[in-house]
mmCIF file of C-alpha atoms and ligand atoms in Angstrom:
data_model
loop_
_atom_site.group_PDB
_atom_site.id
_atom_site.type_symbol
_atom_site.label_atom_id
_atom_site.label_comp_id
_atom_site.label_asym_id
_atom_site.label_seq_id
_atom_site.Cartn_x
_atom_site.Cartn_y
_atom_site.Cartn_z
ATOM 1 C CA MET L 121 143.219 139.232 39.632
ATOM 2 C CA PHE L 122 142.732 137.557 42.919
ATOM 3 C CA ASN L 123 141.592 134.062 43.187
ATOM 4 C CA GLU L 124 138.260 133.724 45.128
ATOM 5 C CA ILE L 125 139.153 132.516 48.642
ATOM 6 C CA LYS L 126 136.154 130.469 49.944
ATOM 7 C CA PRO L 127 135.929 131.083 53.733
ATOM 8 C CA PRO L 128 135.715 127.953 55.697
ATOM 9 C CA THR L 129 132.243 126.448 56.430
ATOM 10 C CA LYS L 130 130.831 127.461 59.771
ATOM 11 C CA ILE L 131 129.669 124.259 61.261
ATOM 12 C CA LEU L 132 127.349 124.037 64.353
ATOM 13 C CA VAL L 133 126.745 120.735 66.089
ATOM 14 C CA LEU L 134 123.714 119.926 68.158
ATOM 15 C CA ILE L 135 124.186 117.133 70.656
ATOM 16 C CA SER L 136 122.339 115.403 73.678
ATOM 17 C CA GLY L 137 124.761 112.791 74.869
ATOM 18 C CA SER L 138 128.260 111.401 74.773
ATOM 19 C CA GLY L 139 129.403 113.175 71.623
ATOM 20 C CA SER L 140 131.284 110.450 70.119
ATOM 21 C CA ASN L 141 130.143 111.526 66.739
ATOM 22 C CA LEU L 142 131.067 115.112 67.666
ATOM 23 C CA GLN L 143 134.502 113.840 68.672
ATOM 24 C CA SER L 144 134.962 112.178 65.102
ATOM 25 C CA ILE L 145 134.041 115.565 63.444
ATOM 26 C CA ILE L 146 136.375 117.528 65.657
ATOM 27 C CA ASP L 147 139.247 114.945 64.873
ATOM 28 C CA ALA L 148 138.363 115.282 60.999
ATOM 29 C CA CYS L 149 138.620 119.103 61.330
ATOM 30 C CA ASN L 150 141.919 118.970 63.359
ATOM 31 C CA ALA L 151 143.152 116.636 60.601
ATOM 32 C CA ASP L 152 142.199 119.128 57.899
ATOM 33 C CA LYS L 153 140.029 116.636 56.224
ATOM 34 C CA ILE L 154 137.013 118.871 56.761
ATOM 35 C CA LYS L 155 137.648 122.264 55.431
ATOM 36 C CA GLY L 156 135.307 123.899 58.039
ATOM 37 C CA VAL L 157 135.269 125.230 61.638
ATOM 38 C CA ILE L 158 133.110 124.121 64.408
ATOM 39 C CA VAL L 159 131.810 127.521 65.610
ATOM 40 C CA GLY L 160 129.706 125.965 68.314
ATOM 41 C CA VAL L 161 128.173 123.256 70.094
ATOM 42 C CA ILE L 162 124.563 123.176 71.568
ATOM 43 C CA SER L 163 123.376 120.684 73.970
ATOM 44 C CA ASN L 164 119.696 120.277 75.176
ATOM 45 C CA VAL L 165 121.232 118.316 78.257
ATOM 46 C CA PRO L 166 123.531 120.041 80.677
ATOM 47 C CA ALA L 167 126.762 118.363 81.780
ATOM 48 C CA THR L 168 126.959 115.697 78.925
ATOM 49 C CA LYS L 169 130.335 114.113 77.971
ATOM 50 C CA GLY L 170 129.742 115.825 74.563
ATOM 51 C CA LEU L 171 130.176 119.167 76.226
ATOM 52 C CA GLU L 172 133.216 118.298 77.897
ATOM 53 C CA ARG L 173 134.579 117.101 74.608
ATOM 54 C CA ALA L 174 133.779 120.385 73.052
ATOM 55 C CA LYS L 175 135.313 122.562 75.919
ATOM 56 C CA LYS L 176 138.443 120.441 75.523
ATOM 57 C CA ALA L 177 138.666 121.425 71.877
ATOM 58 C CA ARG L 178 138.052 124.915 72.906
ATOM 59 C CA ILE L 179 134.744 125.256 70.957
ATOM 60 C CA PRO L 180 132.172 127.646 72.428
ATOM 61 C CA THR L 181 129.127 125.744 73.884
ATOM 62 C CA SER L 182 125.606 126.645 74.802
ATOM 63 C CA VAL L 183 123.013 124.722 76.681
ATOM 64 C CA VAL L 184 119.299 125.055 75.922
ATOM 65 C CA ASN L 185 117.752 122.776 78.447
ATOM 66 C CA HIS L 186 114.295 121.678 77.296
ATOM 67 C CA GLN L 187 113.377 120.820 80.959
ATOM 68 C CA THR L 188 113.587 124.460 82.132
ATOM 69 C CA PHE L 189 110.663 125.481 79.720
ATOM 70 C CA SER L 190 107.102 125.046 80.599
ATOM 71 C CA GLU L 191 105.943 125.337 77.000
ATOM 72 C CA ARG L 192 107.409 123.445 73.948
ATOM 73 C CA TYR L 193 107.357 126.627 71.909
ATOM 74 C CA GLU L 194 109.315 128.476 74.444
ATOM 75 C CA PHE L 195 112.114 125.813 74.032
ATOM 76 C CA ASP L 196 111.798 125.949 70.244
ATOM 77 C CA ARG L 197 112.122 129.792 70.329
ATOM 78 C CA GLN L 198 115.184 129.842 72.592
ATOM 79 C CA LEU L 199 116.806 127.078 70.543
ATOM 80 C CA ALA L 200 116.247 128.971 67.300
ATOM 81 C CA LYS L 201 117.511 132.025 68.885
ATOM 82 C CA THR L 202 120.831 130.237 70.029
ATOM 83 C CA VAL L 203 121.337 128.419 66.613
ATOM 84 C CA ASP L 204 120.973 131.777 64.713
ATOM 85 C CA SER L 205 123.458 133.349 67.107
ATOM 86 C CA TYR L 206 126.264 131.140 65.595
ATOM 87 C CA TYR L 207 125.412 132.216 62.182
ATOM 88 C CA PRO L 208 126.032 128.579 60.931
ATOM 89 C CA ASP L 209 126.395 127.562 57.308
ATOM 90 C CA LEU L 210 125.842 123.887 58.130
ATOM 91 C CA ILE L 211 123.966 122.422 61.291
ATOM 92 C CA VAL L 212 124.837 118.878 62.210
ATOM 93 C CA LEU L 213 122.540 116.862 64.541
ATOM 94 C CA ALA L 214 124.967 114.450 66.242
ATOM 95 C CA GLY L 215 122.803 112.532 68.582
ATOM 96 C CA PHE L 216 120.341 115.509 69.162
ATOM 97 C CA MET L 217 117.210 113.569 70.804
ATOM 98 C CA ARG L 218 114.770 116.457 70.555
ATOM 99 C CA ILE L 219 112.467 117.195 67.516
ATOM 100 C CA LEU L 220 113.109 120.394 66.017
ATOM 101 C CA SER L 221 110.256 122.931 65.212
ATOM 102 C CA LYS L 222 109.131 123.284 61.475
ATOM 103 C CA GLU L 223 110.212 126.809 61.597
ATOM 104 C CA LEU L 224 113.799 126.081 62.431
ATOM 105 C CA VAL L 225 113.930 123.139 60.043
ATOM 106 C CA THR L 226 112.534 125.438 57.291
ATOM 107 C CA SER L 227 114.788 128.243 57.989
ATOM 108 C CA TYR L 228 117.856 125.994 57.481
ATOM 109 C CA ALA L 229 116.566 123.727 54.742
ATOM 110 C CA ASP L 230 119.425 122.153 52.796
ATOM 111 C CA LYS L 231 121.941 123.366 55.587
ATOM 112 C CA MET L 232 120.964 120.762 58.222
ATOM 113 C CA ILE L 233 122.134 117.046 58.311
ATOM 114 C CA ASN L 234 121.444 114.145 60.773
ATOM 115 C CA ILE L 235 122.837 110.834 61.554
ATOM 116 C CA HIS L 236 120.375 107.997 62.287
ATOM 117 C CA PRO L 237 121.405 104.712 63.679
ATOM 118 C CA SER L 238 119.434 102.586 60.985
ATOM 119 C CA LEU L 239 119.297 102.151 57.253
ATOM 120 C CA LEU L 240 116.624 104.490 56.592
ATOM 121 C CA PRO L 241 113.742 104.349 55.608
ATOM 122 C CA ALA L 242 113.800 101.256 57.859
ATOM 123 C CA TYR L 243 113.365 102.028 61.578
ATOM 124 C CA PRO L 244 112.924 105.655 62.129
ATOM 125 C CA GLY L 245 112.619 106.699 65.539
ATOM 126 C CA VAL L 246 113.949 105.296 68.621
ATOM 127 C CA ASN L 247 115.421 101.760 69.813
ATOM 128 C CA THR L 248 116.567 101.040 66.317
ATOM 129 C CA HIS L 249 118.874 98.305 67.132
ATOM 130 C CA GLN L 250 116.394 96.310 69.284
ATOM 131 C CA ARG L 251 113.893 96.553 66.677
ATOM 132 C CA ALA L 252 116.032 95.215 63.791
ATOM 133 C CA ILE L 253 117.182 92.264 66.037
ATOM 134 C CA GLU L 254 113.584 91.470 67.033
ATOM 135 C CA ALA L 255 112.496 91.634 63.351
ATOM 136 C CA GLY L 256 115.056 88.970 62.513
ATOM 137 C CA GLU L 257 117.124 91.411 60.205
ATOM 138 C CA THR L 258 120.530 90.144 59.165
ATOM 139 C CA TYR L 259 122.109 93.528 58.676
ATOM 140 C CA ALA L 260 121.637 97.023 60.042
ATOM 141 C CA GLY L 261 123.424 100.406 59.648
ATOM 142 C CA ALA L 262 123.424 104.054 59.780
ATOM 143 C CA THR L 263 122.270 106.904 57.480
ATOM 144 C CA VAL L 264 123.379 110.383 57.144
ATOM 145 C CA HIS L 265 120.588 112.437 55.605
ATOM 146 C CA PHE L 266 119.341 116.055 55.131
ATOM 147 C CA VAL L 267 116.657 117.096 57.687
ATOM 148 C CA THR L 268 113.179 117.826 56.722
ATOM 149 C CA SER L 269 110.189 118.449 58.988
ATOM 150 C CA GLU L 270 109.221 114.793 58.643
ATOM 151 C CA LEU L 271 111.218 112.808 61.203
ATOM 152 C CA ASP L 272 114.153 110.732 59.819
ATOM 153 C CA ARG L 273 112.598 111.158 56.282
ATOM 154 C CA GLY L 274 114.898 113.689 54.553
ATOM 155 C CA PRO L 275 116.802 112.602 51.513
ATOM 156 C CA GLY L 276 119.675 110.230 52.335
ATOM 157 C CA ILE L 277 123.485 111.127 51.459
ATOM 158 C CA LEU L 278 125.311 108.098 52.596
ATOM 159 C CA GLN L 279 124.731 104.801 54.374
ATOM 160 C CA ALA L 280 127.090 102.225 55.926
ATOM 161 C CA LYS L 281 125.924 98.743 56.646
ATOM 162 C CA VAL L 282 126.771 96.211 59.353
ATOM 163 C CA ASP L 283 126.067 92.565 59.705
ATOM 164 C CA ILE L 284 123.685 91.470 62.541
ATOM 165 C CA HIS L 285 125.133 88.327 64.281
ATOM 166 C CA PRO L 286 122.847 85.781 65.702
ATOM 167 C CA GLU L 287 124.160 86.279 69.150
ATOM 168 C CA ASP L 288 124.075 90.289 69.048
ATOM 169 C CA THR L 289 122.380 92.167 71.840
ATOM 170 C CA ALA L 290 121.185 95.700 71.074
ATOM 171 C CA THR L 291 124.270 97.121 72.870
ATOM 172 C CA ASP L 292 126.598 95.047 70.611
ATOM 173 C CA LEU L 293 124.960 96.159 67.548
ATOM 174 C CA ALA L 294 124.886 99.823 68.596
ATOM 175 C CA GLU L 295 128.528 99.676 69.075
ATOM 176 C CA ARG L 296 129.195 98.261 65.700
ATOM 177 C CA VAL L 297 126.968 100.666 63.988
ATOM 178 C CA LEU L 298 128.484 103.623 66.021
ATOM 179 C CA ALA L 299 131.992 102.910 64.673
ATOM 180 C CA LYS L 300 130.676 103.282 61.152
ATOM 181 C CA GLU L 301 128.809 106.482 62.034
ATOM 182 C CA HIS L 302 132.306 107.825 62.931
ATOM 183 C CA ILE L 303 133.404 107.081 59.522
ATOM 184 C CA ILE L 304 130.438 108.216 57.420
ATOM 185 C CA PHE L 305 129.490 111.479 59.272
ATOM 186 C CA PRO L 306 132.810 113.199 58.953
ATOM 187 C CA LYS L 307 132.984 111.997 55.406
ATOM 188 C CA VAL L 308 129.597 113.659 54.425
ATOM 189 C CA ILE L 309 130.656 116.849 56.422
ATOM 190 C CA GLU L 310 133.946 116.904 54.330
ATOM 191 C CA TRP L 311 132.000 116.486 51.014
ATOM 192 C CA VAL L 312 129.582 119.460 51.928
ATOM 193 C CA CYS L 313 132.418 121.730 52.997
ATOM 194 C CA ASP L 314 134.100 120.893 49.708
ATOM 195 C CA GLY L 315 130.946 121.793 47.830
ATOM 196 C CA ARG L 316 130.329 118.285 46.418
ATOM 197 C CA ILE L 317 126.818 117.812 47.848
ATOM 198 C CA THR L 318 123.856 119.749 46.800
ATOM 199 C CA LEU L 319 120.032 119.335 47.305
ATOM 200 C CA ASP L 320 117.789 120.378 44.438
ATOM 201 C CA ASN L 321 114.012 119.721 45.016
ATOM 202 C CA GLY L 322 114.435 116.949 47.456
ATOM 203 C CA VAL L 323 117.129 115.262 45.331
ATOM 204 C CA VAL L 324 120.774 115.049 46.462
ATOM 205 C CA PHE L 325 123.464 115.418 44.092
ATOM 206 C CA LYS L 326 127.135 114.365 44.781
ATOM 207 C CA ASP L 327 129.555 115.863 42.258
ATOM 208 C CA GLY L 328 126.586 116.680 40.029
ATOM 209 C CA VAL L 329 125.227 113.205 39.932
ATOM 210 C CA SER L 330 121.948 112.252 41.722
ATOM 211 C CA VAL L 331 122.017 110.204 44.667
ATOM 212 C CA PRO L 332 119.423 107.479 45.467
ATOM 213 C CA HIS L 333 116.825 108.577 47.930
ATOM 214 C CA ALA L 334 118.258 106.353 50.840
ATOM 215 C CA GLY L 335 121.710 107.674 50.088
ATOM 216 C CA LEU L 336 124.964 106.110 48.576
ATOM 217 C CA ILE L 337 126.350 103.070 50.361
ATOM 218 C CA PHE L 338 129.640 103.427 51.858
ATOM 219 C CA SER L 339 132.306 100.909 51.057
ATOM 220 C CA GLU L 340 135.809 100.808 52.678
ATOM 221 C CA ASN L 341 137.303 99.880 49.313
ATOM 222 C CA THR L 342 135.868 102.741 47.324
ATOM 223 C CA GLU L 343 137.453 106.067 47.037
ATOM 224 C CA HIS L 344 134.502 108.447 47.745
HETATM 225 C C1 GRF I 410 124.271 107.844 67.620
HETATM 226 O O1 GRF I 410 124.213 106.520 67.394
HETATM 227 C C2 GRF I 410 123.354 108.597 66.732
HETATM 228 O O2 GRF I 410 123.186 107.964 65.536
HETATM 229 C C3 GRF I 410 122.092 108.586 67.553
HETATM 230 O O3 GRF I 410 122.589 108.880 68.832
HETATM 231 C C4 GRF I 410 123.820 108.294 69.099
HETATM 232 C C5 GRF I 410 124.472 109.513 69.475
HETATM 233 O O4 GRF I 410 125.972 109.117 69.977
HETATM 234 N N1 GRF I 410 121.272 109.538 67.002
HETATM 235 P P1 GRF I 410 127.001 110.219 70.286
HETATM 236 O O5 GRF I 410 126.383 111.150 71.289
HETATM 237 O O6 GRF I 410 127.451 110.785 69.036
HETATM 238 O O7 GRF I 410 128.157 109.470 71.072
#
């Protein structure tokens, strides 16, 4: 009898910008922490740093530039076609700044995760750091969650918290949160590729145990 050999998870990463999260995922794959292979990187913005990072790592790239489509549905259709062409097992939204069509989200339900720079459900949408500071919050953070058609509302998997200091600007806070993103995003992808995360009826399970809707809280001192 042969043991069943599980092929590596085919990971597709969607970006719009600098791709520092993408880099953290590339590094975790290269270090063999993630048992998966990044089969492609799609950017909706041409000539981004993220695309350079992908090319340097010899990962195939595609650009679907939303500005070249006069109708929203044409962009959606081209994006879906491009995504499908990679036959991904897992789609990772790493700073992808376009809202995906319902059809695309539905066809990859439970196979698509996103990172958001706030402790969801607080501060969905943009300008999260400025809004948290203005509201007088004492801490902020990031959330990795499954994607549903409701923006930034899908079930959480893992969150990381950071303190907000009284003198913090949004840029200071973004930097501190981003450092945590680079830890928790590859960690979740590692879990997914190891088959430790499942989604059942909108509830996330890790190692068969249900996870609170906002996600688990990452701690440096815990072996996750
Ligand atoms: C991150 O803060 C991510 O949470 C947000 O956009 C930023 C992307 O950064 N959605 P990068 O492109 O990964 O450097």
